[in-house]
Short mmCIF file of C-alpha atoms in Angstrom, two decimals:
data_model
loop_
_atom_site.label_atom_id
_atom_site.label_comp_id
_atom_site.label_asym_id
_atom_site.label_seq_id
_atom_site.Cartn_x
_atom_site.Cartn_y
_atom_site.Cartn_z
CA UNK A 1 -14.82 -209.48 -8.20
CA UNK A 2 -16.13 -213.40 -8.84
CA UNK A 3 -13.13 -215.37 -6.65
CA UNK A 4 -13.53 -217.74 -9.51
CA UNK A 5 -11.67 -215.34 -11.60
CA UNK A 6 -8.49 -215.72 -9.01
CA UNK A 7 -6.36 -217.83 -10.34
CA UNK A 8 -3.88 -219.44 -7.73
CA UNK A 9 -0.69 -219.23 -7.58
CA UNK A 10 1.00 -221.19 -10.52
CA UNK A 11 -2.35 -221.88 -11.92
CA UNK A 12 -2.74 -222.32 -16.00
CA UNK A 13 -3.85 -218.54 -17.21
CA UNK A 14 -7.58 -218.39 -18.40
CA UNK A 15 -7.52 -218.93 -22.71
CA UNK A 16 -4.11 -220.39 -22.26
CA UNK A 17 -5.37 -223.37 -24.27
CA UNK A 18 -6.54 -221.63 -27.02
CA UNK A 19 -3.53 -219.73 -27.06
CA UNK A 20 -1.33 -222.79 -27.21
CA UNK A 21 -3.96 -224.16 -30.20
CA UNK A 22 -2.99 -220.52 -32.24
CA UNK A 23 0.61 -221.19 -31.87
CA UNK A 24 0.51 -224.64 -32.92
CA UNK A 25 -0.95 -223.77 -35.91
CA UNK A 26 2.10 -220.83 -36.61
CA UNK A 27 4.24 -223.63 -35.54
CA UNK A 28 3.15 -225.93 -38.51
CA UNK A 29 3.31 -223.35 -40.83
CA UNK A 30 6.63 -222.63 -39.93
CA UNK A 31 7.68 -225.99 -40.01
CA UNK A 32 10.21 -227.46 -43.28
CA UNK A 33 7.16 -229.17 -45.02
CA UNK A 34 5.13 -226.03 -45.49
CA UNK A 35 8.31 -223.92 -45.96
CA UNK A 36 9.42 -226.36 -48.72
CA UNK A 37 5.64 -226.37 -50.36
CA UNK A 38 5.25 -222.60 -50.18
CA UNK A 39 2.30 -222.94 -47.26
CA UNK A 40 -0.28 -225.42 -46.71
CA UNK A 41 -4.08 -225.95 -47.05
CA UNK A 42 -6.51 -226.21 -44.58
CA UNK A 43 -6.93 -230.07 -44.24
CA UNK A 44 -2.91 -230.49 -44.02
CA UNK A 45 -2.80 -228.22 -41.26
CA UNK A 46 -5.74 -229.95 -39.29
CA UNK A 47 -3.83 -233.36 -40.20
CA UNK A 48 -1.05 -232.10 -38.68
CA UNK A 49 -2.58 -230.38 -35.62
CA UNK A 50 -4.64 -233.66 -34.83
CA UNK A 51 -7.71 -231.44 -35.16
CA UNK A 52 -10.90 -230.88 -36.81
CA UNK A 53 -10.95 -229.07 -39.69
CA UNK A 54 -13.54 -226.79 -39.24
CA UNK A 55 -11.89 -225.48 -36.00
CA UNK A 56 -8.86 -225.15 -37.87
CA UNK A 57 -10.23 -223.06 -40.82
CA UNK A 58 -11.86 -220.36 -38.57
CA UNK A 59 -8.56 -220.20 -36.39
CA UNK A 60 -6.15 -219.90 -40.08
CA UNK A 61 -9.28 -216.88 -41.41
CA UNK A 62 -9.07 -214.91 -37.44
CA UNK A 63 -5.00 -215.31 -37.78
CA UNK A 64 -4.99 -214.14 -41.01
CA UNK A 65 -7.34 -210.98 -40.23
CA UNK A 66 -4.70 -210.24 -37.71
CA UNK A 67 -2.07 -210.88 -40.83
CA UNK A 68 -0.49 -213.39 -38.49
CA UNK A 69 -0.54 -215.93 -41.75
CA UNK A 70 -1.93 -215.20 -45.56
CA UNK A 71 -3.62 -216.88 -48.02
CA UNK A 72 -2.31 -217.57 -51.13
CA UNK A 73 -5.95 -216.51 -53.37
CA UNK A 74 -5.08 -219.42 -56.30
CA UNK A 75 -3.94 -222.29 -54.68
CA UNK A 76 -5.90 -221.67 -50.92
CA UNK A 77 -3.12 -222.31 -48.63
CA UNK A 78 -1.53 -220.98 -46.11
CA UNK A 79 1.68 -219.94 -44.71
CA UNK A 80 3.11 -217.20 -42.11
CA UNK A 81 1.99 -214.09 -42.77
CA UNK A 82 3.72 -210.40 -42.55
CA UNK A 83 2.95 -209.02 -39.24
CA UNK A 84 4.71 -211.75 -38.04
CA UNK A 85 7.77 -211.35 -39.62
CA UNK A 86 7.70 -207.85 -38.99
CA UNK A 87 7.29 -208.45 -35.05
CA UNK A 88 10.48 -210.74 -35.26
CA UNK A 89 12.25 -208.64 -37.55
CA UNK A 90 11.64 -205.79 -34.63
CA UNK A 91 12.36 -207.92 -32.39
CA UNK A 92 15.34 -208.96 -33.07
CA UNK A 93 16.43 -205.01 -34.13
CA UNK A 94 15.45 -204.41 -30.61
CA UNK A 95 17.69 -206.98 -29.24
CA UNK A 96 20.49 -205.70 -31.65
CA UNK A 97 20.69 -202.22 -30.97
CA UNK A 98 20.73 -202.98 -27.22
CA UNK A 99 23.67 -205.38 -27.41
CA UNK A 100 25.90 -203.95 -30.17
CA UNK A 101 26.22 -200.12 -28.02
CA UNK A 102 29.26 -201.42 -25.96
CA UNK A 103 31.16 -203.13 -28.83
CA UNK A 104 30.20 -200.13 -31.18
CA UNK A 105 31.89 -197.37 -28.19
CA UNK A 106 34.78 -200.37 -28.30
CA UNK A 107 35.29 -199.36 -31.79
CA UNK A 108 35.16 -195.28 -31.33
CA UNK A 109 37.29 -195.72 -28.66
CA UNK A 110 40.22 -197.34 -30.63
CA UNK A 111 39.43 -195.35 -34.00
CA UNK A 112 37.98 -191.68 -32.56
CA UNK A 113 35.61 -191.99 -35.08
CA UNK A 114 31.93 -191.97 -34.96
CA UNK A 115 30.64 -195.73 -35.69
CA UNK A 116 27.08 -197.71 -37.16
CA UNK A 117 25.09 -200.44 -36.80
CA UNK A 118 23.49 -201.55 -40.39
CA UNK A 119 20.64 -203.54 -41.41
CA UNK A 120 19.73 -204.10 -45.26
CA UNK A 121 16.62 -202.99 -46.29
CA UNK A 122 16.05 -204.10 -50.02
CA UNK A 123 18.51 -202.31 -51.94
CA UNK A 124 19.43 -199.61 -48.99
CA UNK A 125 21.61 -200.03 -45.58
CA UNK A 126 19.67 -198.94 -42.89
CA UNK A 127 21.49 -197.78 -40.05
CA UNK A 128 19.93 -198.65 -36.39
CA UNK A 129 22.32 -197.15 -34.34
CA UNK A 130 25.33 -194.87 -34.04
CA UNK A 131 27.80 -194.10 -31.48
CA UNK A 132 28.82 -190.98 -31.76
CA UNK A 133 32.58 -189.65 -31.64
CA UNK A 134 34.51 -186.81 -30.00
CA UNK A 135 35.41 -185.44 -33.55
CA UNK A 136 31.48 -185.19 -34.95
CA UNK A 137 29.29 -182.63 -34.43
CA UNK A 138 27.04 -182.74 -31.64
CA UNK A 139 23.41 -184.21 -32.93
CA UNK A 140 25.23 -185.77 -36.22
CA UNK A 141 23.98 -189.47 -36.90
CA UNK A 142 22.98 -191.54 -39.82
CA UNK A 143 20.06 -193.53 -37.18
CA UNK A 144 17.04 -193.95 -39.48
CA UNK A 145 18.56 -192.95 -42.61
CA UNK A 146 18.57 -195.61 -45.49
CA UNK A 147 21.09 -194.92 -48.75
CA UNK A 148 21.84 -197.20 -52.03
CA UNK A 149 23.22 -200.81 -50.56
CA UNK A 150 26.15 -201.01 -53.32
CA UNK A 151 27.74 -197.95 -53.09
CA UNK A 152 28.54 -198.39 -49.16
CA UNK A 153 30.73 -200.67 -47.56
CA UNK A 154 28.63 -201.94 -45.02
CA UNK A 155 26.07 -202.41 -48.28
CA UNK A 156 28.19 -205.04 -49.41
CA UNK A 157 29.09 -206.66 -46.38
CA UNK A 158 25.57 -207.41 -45.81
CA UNK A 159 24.88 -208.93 -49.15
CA UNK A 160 28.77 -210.71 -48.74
CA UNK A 161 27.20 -214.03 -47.82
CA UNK A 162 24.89 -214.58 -50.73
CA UNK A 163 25.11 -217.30 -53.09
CA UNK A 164 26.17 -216.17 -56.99
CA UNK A 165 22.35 -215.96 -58.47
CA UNK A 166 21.13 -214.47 -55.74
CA UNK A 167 23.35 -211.64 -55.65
CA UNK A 168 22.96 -211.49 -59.66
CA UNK A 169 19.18 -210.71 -59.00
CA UNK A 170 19.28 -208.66 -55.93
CA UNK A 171 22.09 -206.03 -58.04
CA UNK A 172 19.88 -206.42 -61.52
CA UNK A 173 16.70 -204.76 -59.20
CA UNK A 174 18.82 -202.14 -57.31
CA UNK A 175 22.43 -201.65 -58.39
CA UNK A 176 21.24 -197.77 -60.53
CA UNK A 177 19.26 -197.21 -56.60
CA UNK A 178 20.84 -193.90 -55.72
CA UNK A 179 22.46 -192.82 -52.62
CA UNK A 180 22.08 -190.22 -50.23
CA UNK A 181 24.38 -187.17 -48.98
CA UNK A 182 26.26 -188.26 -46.05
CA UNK A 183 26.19 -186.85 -42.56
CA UNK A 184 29.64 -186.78 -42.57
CA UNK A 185 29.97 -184.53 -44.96
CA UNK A 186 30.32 -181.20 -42.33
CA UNK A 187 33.34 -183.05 -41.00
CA UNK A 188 35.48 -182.58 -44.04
CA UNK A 189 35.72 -178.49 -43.10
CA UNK A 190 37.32 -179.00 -40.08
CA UNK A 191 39.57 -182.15 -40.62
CA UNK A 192 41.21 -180.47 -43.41
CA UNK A 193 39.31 -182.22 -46.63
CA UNK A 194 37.05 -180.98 -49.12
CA UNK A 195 33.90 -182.23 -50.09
CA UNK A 196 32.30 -182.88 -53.53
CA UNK A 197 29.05 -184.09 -55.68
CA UNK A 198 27.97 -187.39 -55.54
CA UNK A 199 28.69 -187.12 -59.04
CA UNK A 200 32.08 -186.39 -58.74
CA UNK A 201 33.46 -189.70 -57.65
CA UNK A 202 34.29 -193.46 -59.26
CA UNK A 203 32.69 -196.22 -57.23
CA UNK A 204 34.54 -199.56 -57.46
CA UNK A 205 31.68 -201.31 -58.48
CA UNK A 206 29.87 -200.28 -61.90
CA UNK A 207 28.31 -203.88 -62.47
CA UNK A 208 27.86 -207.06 -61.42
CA UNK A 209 31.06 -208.37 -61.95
CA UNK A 210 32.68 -205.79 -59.89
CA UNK A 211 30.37 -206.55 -57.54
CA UNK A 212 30.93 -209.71 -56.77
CA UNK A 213 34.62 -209.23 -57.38
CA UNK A 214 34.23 -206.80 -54.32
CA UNK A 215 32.61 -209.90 -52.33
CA UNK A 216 34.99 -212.31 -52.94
CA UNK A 217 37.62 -209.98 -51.35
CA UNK A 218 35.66 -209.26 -48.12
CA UNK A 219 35.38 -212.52 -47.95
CA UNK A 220 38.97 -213.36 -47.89
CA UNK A 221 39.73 -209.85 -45.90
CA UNK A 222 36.79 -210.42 -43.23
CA UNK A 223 35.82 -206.56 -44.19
CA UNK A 224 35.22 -203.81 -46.77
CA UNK A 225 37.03 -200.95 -47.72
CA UNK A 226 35.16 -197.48 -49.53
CA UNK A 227 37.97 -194.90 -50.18
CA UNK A 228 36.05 -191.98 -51.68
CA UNK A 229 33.73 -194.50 -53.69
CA UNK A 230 30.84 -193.02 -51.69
CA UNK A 231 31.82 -189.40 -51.66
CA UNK A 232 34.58 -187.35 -52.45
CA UNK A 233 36.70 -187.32 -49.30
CA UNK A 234 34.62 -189.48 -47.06
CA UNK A 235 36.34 -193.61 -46.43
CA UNK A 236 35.11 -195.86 -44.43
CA UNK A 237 35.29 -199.73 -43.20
CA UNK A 238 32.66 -202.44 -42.71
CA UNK A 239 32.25 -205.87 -40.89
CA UNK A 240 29.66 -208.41 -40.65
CA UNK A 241 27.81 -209.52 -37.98
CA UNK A 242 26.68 -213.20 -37.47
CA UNK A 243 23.05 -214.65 -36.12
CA UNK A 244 22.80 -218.07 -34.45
CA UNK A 245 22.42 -219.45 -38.39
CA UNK A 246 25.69 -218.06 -38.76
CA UNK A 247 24.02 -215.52 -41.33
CA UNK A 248 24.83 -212.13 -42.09
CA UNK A 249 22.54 -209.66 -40.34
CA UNK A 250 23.86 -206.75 -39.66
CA UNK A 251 27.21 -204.91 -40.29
CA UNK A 252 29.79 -202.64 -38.31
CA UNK A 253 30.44 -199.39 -39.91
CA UNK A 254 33.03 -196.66 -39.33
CA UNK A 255 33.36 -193.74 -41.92
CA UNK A 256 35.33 -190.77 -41.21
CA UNK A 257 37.25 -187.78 -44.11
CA UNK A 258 40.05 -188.81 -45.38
CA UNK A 259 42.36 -186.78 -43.49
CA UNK A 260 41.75 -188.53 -40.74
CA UNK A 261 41.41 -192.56 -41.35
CA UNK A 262 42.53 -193.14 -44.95
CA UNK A 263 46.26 -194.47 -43.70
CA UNK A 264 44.79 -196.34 -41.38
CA UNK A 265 42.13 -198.32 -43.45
CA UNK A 266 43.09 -202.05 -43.01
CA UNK A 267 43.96 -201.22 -39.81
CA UNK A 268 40.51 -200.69 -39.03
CA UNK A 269 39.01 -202.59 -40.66
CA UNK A 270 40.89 -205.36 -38.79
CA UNK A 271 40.09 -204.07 -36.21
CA UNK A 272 36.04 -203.80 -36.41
CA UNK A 273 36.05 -207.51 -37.65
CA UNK A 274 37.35 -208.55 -34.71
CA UNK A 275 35.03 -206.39 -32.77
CA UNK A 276 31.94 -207.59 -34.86
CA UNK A 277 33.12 -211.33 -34.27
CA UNK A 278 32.94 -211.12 -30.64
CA UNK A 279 29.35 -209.20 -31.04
CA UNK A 280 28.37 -211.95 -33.46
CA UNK A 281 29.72 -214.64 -30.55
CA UNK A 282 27.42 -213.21 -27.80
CA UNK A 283 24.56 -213.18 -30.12
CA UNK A 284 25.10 -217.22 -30.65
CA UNK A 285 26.60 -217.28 -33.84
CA UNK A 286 28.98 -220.67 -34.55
CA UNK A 287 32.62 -220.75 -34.71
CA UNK A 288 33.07 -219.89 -38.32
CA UNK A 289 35.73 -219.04 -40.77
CA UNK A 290 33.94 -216.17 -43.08
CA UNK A 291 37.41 -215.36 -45.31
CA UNK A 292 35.78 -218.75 -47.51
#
């Protein structure tokens, strides 16, 4: 081995400067003025960087190769590109799962039923993670399985937080999506319930305007309520969780048969908000009043 290629202790890493160079660049496209003007051309972005243009227009063509930015094809500029946002979007999913598992076995605990962590995906919930009750069958979990956004209450807790005409769009594109069977289904022989086609029940919300008559009152109640909108037999409760931004990102979900949790509904769903505040508190979200 060349000793030259030893660095000391505390030394600067070999390439670290071009490193730092590539990030500056990200960091300029993420900045307001190229947010604001939908990305920004190469002689901006070397304006910017302090930096000759030619250096910067073979850095912007290797990032984008690596779909670290994009390139809009009419007007030549650039802004961050997919594989970036889908390494944060990991990222923080990552960081999500990991810290919501004690505040989701919080919720089991108090409810003895099994609980979710939700993510939207489009026009479905996604749900990262699931703790598991005592009641549910051994191996039964909605992780990785994705149903229509509007029909659920964590759905439309995680759209809660949107203004009017964005919600209007979002529900115009996916509010006939249609959901999936739920795992919970099996439950409803041995609680006592019955079960029934998708088919078979009334959701609350048929249209836009019972849509976002639905949002207004989670956002007085702090949570959502589904008694047998989803499926015959099957309620449930939702509750938002907060970012840094003080965004909606994820929701708190607890669905269980009838028998079981429909007389105790508000209870909790009182009772997850709180839990999802204090989740939304450790992952730096601001004092906020979301019943607006």
């Amino acid at each position: 081995m060349n000793p030259a290629d030893i660095s000391a202790p505390g030394a600067p890493r070999r390439n670290s400067a071009g490193l730092r160079r590539d990030l500056e660049l990200l960091e300029i496209l993420g900045s307001p003025e190229a947010e604001s003007a939908g990305g920004l051309g190469v002689v901006r972005v070397a304006e910017l960087a302090g930096r000759d243009k030619g250096g910067v227009s073979r850095t912007l063509a290797t990032l984008a190769d690596a779909g670290l930015v994009s390139r809009d094809t009419v007007t030549q500029s650039y802004r961050l590109g997919y594989q970036l946002y889908a390494l944060a979007a990991r990222t923080l999913e990552s960081r999500l799962v990991r810290a919501s598992a004690p505040f989701l076995r919080r919720v089991v605990t108090a409810t003895h039923e099994t609980t979710h962590l939700c993510v939207l995906r489009g026009g479905s919930v996604l749900t990262l993670a699931s703790e598991l009750s005592e009641l549910a069958f051994r191996g039964l979990g909605w992780e990785g399985v994705s149903t229509a956004a509007w029909r659920t209450s964590s759905g439309r807790v995680l759209v809660s937080d949107w203004a009017e005409h964005d919600l209007r769009g979002w529900y115009a594109l996916h509010g006939h999506d249609e959901p999936v069977t739920s795992p919970v289904t099996p439950l409803l022989q041995i609680s006592g319930g019955t079960s029934a086609a998708l088919t078979d029940v009334t959701p609350a919300v048929t249209d836009f305007e019972s849509l976002w008559a639905e949002v207004s009152r989670i956002r007085r109640r702090g949570y959502a309520i589904v008694d047998e909108e989803f499926e015959k037999g099957v309620v449930g409760v939702s509750a938002p969780v907060f970012d840094f931004r003080g965004t909606i990102i994820a929701a708190i979900n607890v669905s269980a048969p009838k028998p079981r949790l429909g007389s105790h509904l508000d209870e909790a769903g009182v009772l997850t908000a709180r839990v999802a505040a204090e989740l939304s508190a450790q992952l730096g979200a601001p004092p906020l009043d979301y019943r607006r």
